[in-house]
Coordinates of N, CA and C in Angstrom, one line a residue:
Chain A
X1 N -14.1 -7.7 -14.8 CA -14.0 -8.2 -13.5 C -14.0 -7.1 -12.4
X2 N -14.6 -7.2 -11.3 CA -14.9 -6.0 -10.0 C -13.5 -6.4 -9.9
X3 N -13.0 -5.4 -8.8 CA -11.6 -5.1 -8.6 C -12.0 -5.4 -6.2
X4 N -10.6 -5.3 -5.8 CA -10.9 -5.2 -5.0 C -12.5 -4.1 -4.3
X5 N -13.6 -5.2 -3.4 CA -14.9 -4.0 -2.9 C -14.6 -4.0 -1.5
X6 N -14.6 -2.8 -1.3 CA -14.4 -2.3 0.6 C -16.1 -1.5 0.5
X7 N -16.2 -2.0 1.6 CA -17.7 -1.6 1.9 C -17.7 -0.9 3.7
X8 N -17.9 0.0 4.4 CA -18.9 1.3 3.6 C -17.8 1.7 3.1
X9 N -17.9 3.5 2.5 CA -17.0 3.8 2.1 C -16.6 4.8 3.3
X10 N -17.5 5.6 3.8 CA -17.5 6.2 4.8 C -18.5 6.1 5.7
X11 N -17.5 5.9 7.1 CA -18.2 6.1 8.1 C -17.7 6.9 9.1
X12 N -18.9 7.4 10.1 CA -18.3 8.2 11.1 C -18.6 7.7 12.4
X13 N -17.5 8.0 13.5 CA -18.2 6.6 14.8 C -17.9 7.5 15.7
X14 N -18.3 6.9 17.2 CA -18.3 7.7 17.9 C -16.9 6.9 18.7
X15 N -16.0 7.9 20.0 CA -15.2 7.3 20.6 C -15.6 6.1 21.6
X16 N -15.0 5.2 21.9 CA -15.6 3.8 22.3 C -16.6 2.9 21.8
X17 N -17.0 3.4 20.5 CA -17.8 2.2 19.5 C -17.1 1.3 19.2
X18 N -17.5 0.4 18.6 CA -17.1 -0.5 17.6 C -17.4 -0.6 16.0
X19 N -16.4 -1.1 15.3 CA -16.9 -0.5 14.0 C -16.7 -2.1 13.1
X20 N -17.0 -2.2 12.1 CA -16.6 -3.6 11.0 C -16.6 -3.1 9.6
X21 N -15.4 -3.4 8.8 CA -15.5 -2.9 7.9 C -15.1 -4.4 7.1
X22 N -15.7 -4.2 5.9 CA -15.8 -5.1 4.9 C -15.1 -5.1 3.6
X23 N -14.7 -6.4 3.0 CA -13.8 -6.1 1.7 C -13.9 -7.7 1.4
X24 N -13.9 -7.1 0.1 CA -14.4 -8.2 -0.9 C -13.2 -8.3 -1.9
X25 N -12.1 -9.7 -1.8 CA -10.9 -9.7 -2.8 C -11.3 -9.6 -4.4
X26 N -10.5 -9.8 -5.3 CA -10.8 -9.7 -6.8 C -11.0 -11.3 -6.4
X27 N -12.1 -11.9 -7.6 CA -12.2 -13.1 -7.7 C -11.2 -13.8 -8.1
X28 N -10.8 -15.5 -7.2 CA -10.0 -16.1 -7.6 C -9.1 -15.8 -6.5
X29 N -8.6 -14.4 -6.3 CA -7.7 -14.6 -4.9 C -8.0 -14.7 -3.5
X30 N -7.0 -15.4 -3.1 CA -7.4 -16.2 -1.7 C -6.7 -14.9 -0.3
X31 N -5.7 -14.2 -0.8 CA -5.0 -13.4 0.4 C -5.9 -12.3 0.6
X32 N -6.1 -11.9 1.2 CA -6.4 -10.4 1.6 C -5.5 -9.9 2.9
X33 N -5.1 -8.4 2.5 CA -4.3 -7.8 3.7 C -5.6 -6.5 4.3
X34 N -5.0 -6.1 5.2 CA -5.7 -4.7 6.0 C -4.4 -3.8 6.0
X35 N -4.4 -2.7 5.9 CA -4.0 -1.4 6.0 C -4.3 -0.6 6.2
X36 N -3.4 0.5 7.5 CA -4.7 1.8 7.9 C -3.6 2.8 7.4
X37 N -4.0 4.2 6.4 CA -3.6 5.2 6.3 C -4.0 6.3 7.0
X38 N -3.3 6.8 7.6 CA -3.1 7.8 8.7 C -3.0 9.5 7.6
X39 N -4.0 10.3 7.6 CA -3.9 11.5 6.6 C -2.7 11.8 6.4
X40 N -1.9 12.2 5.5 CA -0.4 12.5 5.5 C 0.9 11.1 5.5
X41 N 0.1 10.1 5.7 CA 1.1 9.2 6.1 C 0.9 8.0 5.1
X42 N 2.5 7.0 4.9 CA 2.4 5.8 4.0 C 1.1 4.9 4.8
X43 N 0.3 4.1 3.7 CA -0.2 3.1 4.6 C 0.4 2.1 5.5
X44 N -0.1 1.2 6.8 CA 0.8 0.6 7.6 C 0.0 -0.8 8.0
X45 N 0.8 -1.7 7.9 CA 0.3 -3.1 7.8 C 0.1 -3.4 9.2
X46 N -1.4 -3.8 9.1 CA -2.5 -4.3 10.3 C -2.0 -6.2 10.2
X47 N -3.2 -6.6 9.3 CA -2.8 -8.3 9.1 C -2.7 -8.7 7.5
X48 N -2.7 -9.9 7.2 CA -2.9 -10.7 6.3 C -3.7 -11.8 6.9
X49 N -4.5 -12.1 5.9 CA -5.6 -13.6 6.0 C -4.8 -14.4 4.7
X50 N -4.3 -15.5 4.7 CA -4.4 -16.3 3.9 C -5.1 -17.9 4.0
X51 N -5.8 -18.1 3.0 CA -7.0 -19.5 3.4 C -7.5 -19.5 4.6
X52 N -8.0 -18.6 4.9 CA -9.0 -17.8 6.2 C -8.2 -18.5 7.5
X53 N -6.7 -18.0 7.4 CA -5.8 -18.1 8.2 C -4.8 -16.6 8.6
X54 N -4.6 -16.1 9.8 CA -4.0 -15.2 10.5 C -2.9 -15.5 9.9
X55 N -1.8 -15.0 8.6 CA -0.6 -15.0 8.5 C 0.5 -13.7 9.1
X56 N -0.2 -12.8 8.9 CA 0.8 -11.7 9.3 C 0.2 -10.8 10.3
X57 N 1.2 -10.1 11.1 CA -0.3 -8.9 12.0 C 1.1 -8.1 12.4
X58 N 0.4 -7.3 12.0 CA 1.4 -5.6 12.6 C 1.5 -5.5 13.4
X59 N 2.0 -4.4 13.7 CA 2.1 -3.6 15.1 C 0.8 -3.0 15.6
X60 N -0.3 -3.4 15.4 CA -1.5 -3.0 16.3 C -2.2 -3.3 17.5
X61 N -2.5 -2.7 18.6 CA -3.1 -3.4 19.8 C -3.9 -4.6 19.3
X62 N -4.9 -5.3 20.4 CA -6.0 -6.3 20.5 C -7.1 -5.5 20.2
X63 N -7.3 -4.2 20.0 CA -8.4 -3.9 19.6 C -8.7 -3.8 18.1
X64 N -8.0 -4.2 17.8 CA -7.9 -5.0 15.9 C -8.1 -6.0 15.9
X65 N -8.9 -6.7 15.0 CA -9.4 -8.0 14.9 C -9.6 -8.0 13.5
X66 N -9.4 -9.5 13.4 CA -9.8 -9.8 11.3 C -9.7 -11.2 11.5
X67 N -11.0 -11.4 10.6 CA -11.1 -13.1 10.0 C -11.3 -12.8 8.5
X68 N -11.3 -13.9 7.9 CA -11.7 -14.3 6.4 C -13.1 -15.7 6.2
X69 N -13.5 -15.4 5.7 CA -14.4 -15.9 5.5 C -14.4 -17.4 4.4
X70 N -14.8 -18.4 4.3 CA -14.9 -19.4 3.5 C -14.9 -19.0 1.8
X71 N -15.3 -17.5 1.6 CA -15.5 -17.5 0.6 C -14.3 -15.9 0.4
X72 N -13.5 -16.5 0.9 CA -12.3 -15.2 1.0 C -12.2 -13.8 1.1
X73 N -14.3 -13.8 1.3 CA -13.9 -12.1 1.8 C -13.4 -12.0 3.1
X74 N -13.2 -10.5 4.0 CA -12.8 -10.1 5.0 C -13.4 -9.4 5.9
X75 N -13.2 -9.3 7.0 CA -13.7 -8.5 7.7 C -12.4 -7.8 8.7
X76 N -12.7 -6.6 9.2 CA -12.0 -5.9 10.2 C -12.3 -5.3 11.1
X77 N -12.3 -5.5 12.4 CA -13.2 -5.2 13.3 C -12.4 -4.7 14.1
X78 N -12.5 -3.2 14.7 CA -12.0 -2.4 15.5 C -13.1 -2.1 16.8
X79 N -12.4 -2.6 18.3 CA -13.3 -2.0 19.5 C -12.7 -1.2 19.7
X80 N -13.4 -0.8 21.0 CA -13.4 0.9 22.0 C -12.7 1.9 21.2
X81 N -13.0 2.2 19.7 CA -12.6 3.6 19.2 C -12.2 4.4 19.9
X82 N -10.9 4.6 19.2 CA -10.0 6.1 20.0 C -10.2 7.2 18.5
X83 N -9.7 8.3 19.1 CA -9.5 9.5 18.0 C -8.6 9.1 17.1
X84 N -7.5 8.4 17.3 CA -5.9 8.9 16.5 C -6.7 6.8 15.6
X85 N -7.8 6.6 15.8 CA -8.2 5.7 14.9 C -8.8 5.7 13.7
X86 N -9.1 7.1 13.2 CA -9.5 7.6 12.0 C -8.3 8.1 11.3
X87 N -9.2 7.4 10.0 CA -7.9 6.8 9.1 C -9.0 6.2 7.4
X88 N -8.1 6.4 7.1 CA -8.2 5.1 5.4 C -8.0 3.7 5.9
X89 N -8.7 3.3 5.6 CA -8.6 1.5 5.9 C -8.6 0.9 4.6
X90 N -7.3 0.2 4.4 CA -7.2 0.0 2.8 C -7.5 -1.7 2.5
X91 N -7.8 -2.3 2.2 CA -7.4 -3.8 2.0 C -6.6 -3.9 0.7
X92 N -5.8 -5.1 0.5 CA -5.3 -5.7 -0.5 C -5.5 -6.9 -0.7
X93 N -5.8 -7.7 -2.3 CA -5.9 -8.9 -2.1 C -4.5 -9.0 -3.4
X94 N -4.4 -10.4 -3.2 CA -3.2 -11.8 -4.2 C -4.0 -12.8 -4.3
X95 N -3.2 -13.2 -5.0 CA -3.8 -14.8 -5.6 C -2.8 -15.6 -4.3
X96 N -2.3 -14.8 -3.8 CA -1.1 -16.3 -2.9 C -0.7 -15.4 -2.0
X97 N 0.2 -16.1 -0.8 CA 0.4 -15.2 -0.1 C 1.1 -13.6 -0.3
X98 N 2.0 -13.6 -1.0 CA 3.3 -13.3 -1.2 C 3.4 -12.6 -2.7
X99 N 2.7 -12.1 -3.8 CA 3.1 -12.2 -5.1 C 4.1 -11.2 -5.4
X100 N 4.9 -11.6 -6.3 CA 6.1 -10.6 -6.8 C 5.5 -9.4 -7.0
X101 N 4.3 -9.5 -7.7 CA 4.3 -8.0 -8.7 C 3.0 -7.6 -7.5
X102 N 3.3 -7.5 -6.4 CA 2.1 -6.8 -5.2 C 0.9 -6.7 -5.4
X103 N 0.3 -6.0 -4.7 CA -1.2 -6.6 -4.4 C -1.6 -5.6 -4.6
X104 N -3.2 -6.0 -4.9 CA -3.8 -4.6 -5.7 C -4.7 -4.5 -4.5
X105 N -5.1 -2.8 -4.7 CA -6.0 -2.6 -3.3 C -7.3 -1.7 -4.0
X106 N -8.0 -1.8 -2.9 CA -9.7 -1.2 -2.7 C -8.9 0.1 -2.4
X107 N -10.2 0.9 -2.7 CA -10.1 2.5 -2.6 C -10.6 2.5 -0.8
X108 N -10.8 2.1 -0.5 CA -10.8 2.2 0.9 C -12.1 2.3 2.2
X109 N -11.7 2.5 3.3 CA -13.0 2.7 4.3 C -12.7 4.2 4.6
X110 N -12.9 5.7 4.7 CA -12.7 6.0 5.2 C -13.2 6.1 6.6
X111 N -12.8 6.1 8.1 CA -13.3 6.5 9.1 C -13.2 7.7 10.2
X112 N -14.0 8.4 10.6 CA -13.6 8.8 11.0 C -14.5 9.3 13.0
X113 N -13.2 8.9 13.3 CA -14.0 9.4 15.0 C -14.2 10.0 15.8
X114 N -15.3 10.5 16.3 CA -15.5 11.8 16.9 C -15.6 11.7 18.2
Chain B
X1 N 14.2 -3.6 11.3 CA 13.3 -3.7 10.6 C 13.4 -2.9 9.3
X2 N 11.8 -2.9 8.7 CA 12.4 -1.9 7.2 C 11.9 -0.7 7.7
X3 N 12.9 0.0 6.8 CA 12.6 1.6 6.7 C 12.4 2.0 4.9
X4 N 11.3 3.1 5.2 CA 11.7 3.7 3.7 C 11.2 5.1 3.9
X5 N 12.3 5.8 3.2 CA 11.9 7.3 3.1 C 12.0 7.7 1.5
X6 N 11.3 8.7 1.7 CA 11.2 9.5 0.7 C 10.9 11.1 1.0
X7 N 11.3 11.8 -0.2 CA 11.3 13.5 0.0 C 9.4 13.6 -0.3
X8 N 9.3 14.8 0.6 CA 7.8 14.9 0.6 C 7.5 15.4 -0.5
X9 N 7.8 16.5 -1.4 CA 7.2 17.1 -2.6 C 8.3 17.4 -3.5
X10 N 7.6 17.3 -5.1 CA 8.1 17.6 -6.1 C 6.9 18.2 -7.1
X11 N 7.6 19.3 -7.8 CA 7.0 20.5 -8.9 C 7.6 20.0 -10.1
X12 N 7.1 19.6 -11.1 CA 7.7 19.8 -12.4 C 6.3 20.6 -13.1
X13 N 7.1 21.2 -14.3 CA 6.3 21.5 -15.2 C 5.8 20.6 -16.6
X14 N 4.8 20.6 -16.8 CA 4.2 20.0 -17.8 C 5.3 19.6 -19.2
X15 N 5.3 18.1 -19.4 CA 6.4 17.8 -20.4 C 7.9 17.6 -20.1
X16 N 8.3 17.5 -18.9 CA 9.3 17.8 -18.6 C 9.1 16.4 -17.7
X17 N 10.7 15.8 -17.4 CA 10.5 14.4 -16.7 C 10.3 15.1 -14.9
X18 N 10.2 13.3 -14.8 CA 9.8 13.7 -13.0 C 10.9 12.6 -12.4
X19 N 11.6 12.9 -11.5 CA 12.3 12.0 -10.7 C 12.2 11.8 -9.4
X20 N 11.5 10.6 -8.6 CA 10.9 10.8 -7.5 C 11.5 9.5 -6.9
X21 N 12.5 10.1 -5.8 CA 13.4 9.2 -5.1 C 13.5 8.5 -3.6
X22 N 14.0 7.4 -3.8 CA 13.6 6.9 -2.1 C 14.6 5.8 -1.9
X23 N 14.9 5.0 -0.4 CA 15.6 4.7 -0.1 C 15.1 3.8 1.0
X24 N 16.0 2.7 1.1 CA 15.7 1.4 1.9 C 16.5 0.9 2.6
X25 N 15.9 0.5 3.7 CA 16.8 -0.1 4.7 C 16.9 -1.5 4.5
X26 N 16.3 -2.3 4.1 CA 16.0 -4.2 4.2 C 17.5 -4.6 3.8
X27 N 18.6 -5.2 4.2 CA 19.5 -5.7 3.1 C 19.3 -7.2 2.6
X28 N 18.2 -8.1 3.0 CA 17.6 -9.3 2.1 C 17.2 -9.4 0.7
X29 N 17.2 -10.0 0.2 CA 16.0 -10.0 -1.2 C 14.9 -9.6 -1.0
X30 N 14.7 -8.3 -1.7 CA 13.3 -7.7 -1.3 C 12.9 -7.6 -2.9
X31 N 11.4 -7.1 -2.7 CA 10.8 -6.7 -4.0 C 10.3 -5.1 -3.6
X32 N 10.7 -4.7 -4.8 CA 10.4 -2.5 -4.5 C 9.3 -2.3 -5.5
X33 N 8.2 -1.5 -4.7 CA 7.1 -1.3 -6.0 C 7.0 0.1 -5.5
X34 N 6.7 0.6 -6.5 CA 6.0 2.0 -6.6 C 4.4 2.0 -7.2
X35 N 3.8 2.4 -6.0 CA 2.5 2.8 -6.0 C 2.1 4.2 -6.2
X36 N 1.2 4.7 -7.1 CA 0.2 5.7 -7.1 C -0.8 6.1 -6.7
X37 N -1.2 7.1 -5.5 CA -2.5 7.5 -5.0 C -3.2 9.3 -5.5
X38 N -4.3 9.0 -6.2 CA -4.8 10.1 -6.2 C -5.9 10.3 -5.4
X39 N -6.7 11.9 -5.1 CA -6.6 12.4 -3.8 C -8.3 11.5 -4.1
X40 N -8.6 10.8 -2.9 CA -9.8 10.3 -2.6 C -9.8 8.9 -3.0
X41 N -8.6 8.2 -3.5 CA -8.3 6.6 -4.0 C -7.5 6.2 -3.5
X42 N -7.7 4.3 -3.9 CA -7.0 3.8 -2.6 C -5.4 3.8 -3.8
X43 N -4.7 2.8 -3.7 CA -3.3 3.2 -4.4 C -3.2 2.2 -5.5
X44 N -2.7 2.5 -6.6 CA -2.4 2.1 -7.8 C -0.9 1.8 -7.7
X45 N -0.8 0.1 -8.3 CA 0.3 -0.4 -8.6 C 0.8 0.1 -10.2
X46 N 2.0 0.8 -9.7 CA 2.7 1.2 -10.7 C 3.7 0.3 -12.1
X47 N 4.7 -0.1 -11.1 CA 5.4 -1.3 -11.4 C 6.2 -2.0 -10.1
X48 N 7.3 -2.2 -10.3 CA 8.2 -3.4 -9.4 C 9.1 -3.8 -9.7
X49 N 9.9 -3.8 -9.2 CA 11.5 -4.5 -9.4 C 12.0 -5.4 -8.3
X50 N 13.0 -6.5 -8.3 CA 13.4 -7.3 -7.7 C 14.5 -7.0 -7.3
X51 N 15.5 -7.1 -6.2 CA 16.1 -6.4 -5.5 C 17.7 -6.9 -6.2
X52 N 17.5 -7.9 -7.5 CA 19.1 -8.3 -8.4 C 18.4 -8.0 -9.3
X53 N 17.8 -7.0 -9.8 CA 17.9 -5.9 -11.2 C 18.7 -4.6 -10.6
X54 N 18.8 -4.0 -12.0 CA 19.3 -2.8 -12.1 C 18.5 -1.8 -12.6
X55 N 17.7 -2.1 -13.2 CA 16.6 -0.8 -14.4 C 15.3 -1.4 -14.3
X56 N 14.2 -1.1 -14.7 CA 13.3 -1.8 -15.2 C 12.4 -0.5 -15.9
X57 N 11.9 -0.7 -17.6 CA 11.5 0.8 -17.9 C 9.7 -0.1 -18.6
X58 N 9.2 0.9 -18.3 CA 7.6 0.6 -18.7 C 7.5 1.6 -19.1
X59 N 7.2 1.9 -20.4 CA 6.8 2.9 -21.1 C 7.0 4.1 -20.5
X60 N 6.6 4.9 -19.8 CA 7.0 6.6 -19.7 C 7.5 6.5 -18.5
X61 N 7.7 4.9 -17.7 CA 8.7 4.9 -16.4 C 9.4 4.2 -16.5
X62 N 10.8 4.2 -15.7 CA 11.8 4.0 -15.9 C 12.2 4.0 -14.1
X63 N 12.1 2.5 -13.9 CA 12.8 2.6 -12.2 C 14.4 1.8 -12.1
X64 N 15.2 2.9 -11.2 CA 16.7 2.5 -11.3 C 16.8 2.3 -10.0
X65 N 17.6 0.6 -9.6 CA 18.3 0.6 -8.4 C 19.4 0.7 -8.0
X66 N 19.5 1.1 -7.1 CA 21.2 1.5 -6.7 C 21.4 0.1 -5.2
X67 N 21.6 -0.9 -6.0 CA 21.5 -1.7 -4.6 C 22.6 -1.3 -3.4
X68 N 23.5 -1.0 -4.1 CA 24.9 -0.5 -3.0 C 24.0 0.5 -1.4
X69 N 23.9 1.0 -2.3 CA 23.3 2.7 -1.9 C 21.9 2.5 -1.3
X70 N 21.2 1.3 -1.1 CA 19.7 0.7 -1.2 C 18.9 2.4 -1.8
X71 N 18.9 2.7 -2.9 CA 17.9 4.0 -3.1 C 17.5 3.3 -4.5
X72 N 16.3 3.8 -4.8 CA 15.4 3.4 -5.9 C 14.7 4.9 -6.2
X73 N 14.9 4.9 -7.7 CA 14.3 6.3 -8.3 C 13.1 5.6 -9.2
X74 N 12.3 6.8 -9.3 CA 11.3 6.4 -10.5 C 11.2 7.9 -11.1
X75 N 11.3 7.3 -12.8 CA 11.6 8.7 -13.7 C 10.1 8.1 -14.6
X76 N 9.5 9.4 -14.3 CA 7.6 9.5 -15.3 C 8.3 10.4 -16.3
X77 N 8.9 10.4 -17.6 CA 8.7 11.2 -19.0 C 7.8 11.4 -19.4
X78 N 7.9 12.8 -20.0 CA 6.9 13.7 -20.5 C 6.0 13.4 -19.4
X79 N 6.0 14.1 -18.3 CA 4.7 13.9 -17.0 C 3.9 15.1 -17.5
X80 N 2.8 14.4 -17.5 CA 1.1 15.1 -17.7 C 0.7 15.8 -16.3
X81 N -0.3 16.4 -16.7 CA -1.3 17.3 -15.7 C -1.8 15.7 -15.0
X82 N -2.3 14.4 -15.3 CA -2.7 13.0 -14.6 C -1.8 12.7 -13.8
X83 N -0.4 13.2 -14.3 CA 0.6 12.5 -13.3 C 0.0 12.8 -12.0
X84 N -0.2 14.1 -11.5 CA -0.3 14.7 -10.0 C -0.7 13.5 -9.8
X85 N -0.4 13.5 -8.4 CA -0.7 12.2 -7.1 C 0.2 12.3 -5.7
X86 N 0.0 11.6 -5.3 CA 1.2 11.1 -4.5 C 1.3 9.8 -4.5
X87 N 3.0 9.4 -4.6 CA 3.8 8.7 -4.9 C 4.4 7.4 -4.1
X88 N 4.0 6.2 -3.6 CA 4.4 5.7 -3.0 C 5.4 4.5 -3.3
X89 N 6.9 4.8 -2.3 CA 8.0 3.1 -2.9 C 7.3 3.0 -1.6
X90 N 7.7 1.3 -1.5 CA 7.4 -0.1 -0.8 C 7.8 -1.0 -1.0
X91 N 8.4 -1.6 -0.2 CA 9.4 -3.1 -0.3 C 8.7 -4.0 0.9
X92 N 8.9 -5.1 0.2 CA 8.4 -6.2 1.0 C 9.9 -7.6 0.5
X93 N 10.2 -7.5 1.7 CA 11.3 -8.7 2.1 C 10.5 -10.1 1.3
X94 N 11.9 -10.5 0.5 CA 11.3 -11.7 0.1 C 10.7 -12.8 1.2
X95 N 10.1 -13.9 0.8 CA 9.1 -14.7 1.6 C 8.1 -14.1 3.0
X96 N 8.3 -12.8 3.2 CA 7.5 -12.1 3.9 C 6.2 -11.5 3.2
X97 N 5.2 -10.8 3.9 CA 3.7 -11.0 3.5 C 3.8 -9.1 3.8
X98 N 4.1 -9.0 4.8 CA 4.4 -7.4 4.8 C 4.8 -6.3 4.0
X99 N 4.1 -5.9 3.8 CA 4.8 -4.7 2.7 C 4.8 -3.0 3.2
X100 N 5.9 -2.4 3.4 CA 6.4 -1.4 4.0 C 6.5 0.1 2.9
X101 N 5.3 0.5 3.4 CA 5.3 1.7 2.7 C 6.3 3.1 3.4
X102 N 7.0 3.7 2.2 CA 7.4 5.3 2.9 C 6.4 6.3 2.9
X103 N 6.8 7.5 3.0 CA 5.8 8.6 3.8 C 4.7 9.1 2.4
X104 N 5.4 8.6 0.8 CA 4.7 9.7 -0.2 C 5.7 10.3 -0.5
X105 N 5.5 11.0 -1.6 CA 6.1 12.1 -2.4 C 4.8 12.5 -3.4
X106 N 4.4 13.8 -3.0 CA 3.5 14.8 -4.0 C 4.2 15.3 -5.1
X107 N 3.5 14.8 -6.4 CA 4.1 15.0 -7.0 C 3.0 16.5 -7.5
X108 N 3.3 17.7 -8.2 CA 3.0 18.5 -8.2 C 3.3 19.0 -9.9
X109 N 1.9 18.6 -10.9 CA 2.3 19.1 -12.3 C 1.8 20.3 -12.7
X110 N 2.7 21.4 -13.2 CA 2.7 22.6 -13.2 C 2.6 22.5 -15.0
X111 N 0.9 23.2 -15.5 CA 0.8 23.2 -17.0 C 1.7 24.3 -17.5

């Protein structure tokens, strides 16, 4: 079975772009989260989608956006790129919202803004 | 809110255990995992513990909670030249969807 797919893997954007990054859960699970790792730093929780529902959302401005799709992939959509917005963009999917034994993640988006 | 820390780096030498330590702020029912990242991947679930255990050992790991103390260790025996990574604990509050990563710990295996 494919494991969590984040699609691109890298990209490079310019400051005030817009960018969308993609992620595909392992089959069968319905949750997907977003996560941005900062070089040096733990990753830090953006949102959760569960049943292509906004369950959770971090501490990030409105220039973060995320839906889920009917077919539980994701999307992540960042406007007017700043510098300190390059980063690892991680996603996570579950079978449920919540699972004890945590959520497995995609190797990531890297971005980076010039 | 939660907090977690952890010490930034650790050296062991080849064959020798690794003990890579960290500590929590949540005082609810949480669940504590320790994730693995190596350099250019996203993170590997290591294992997990529930915040009314005490031990939990998987083969060459062994994670101990000190719930008093909120600090959680994870001990890799006989750590390999594979161990290298960096190390992440993370607790996510029960019925919450968030999960709270600390900073890492490099682990550093010396053959």
């Amino acid at each position: 079975d494919a494991g969590v797919t984040q699609s691109p893997t890298h990209l490079i954007k310019t400051r005030g772009q817009q960018v969308t990054l993609r992620c595909s859960p392992i089959s069968g699970h319905k949750s997907v989260s977003w996560y941005q790792q900062v070089l040096g730093q733990g990753p830090q929780f953006i949102f959760q989608y569960y049943e292509k529902e906004e369950r959770g959302r971090g501490n990030f401005p409105d220039r973060f956006s995320a839906r889920q799709f009917p077919n539980y992939s994701s999307e992540l959509n960042v406007n007017a790129l700043l510098l300190g917005d390059s980063a690892l963009y991680l996603c996570a999917s579950s079978p449920d919202r919540g699972p004890n034994y945590g959520y497995t993640f995609g190797s990531g988006t890297r971005l980076t803004v010039v | 809110g939660e907090d977690v820390e952890q010490s930034l780096f650790l050296s062991v030498r080849e064959g020798d255990s690794s003990v890579i330590n960290c500590t929590y702020t949540d005082s609810s029912s949480t669940y504590l995992y320790w994730y693995k990242q190596e350099p250019g991947a996203g993170l590997q679930l290591l294992t997990y513990i529930f915040s009314n255990m005490d031990m939990k050992q998987d083969q060459r790991l062994t994670v101990l909670l000190n719930k008093k103390d909120k600090h959680l260790s994870l001990r890799i025996a006989d750590t390999q030249t594979g161990d290298s990574a960096i190390y992440f604990c993370a607790e996510r509050p029960e019925g919450y969807q968030k999960v709270t990563f600390g900073t890492g710990t490099k682990l550093q295996v010396i053959p």
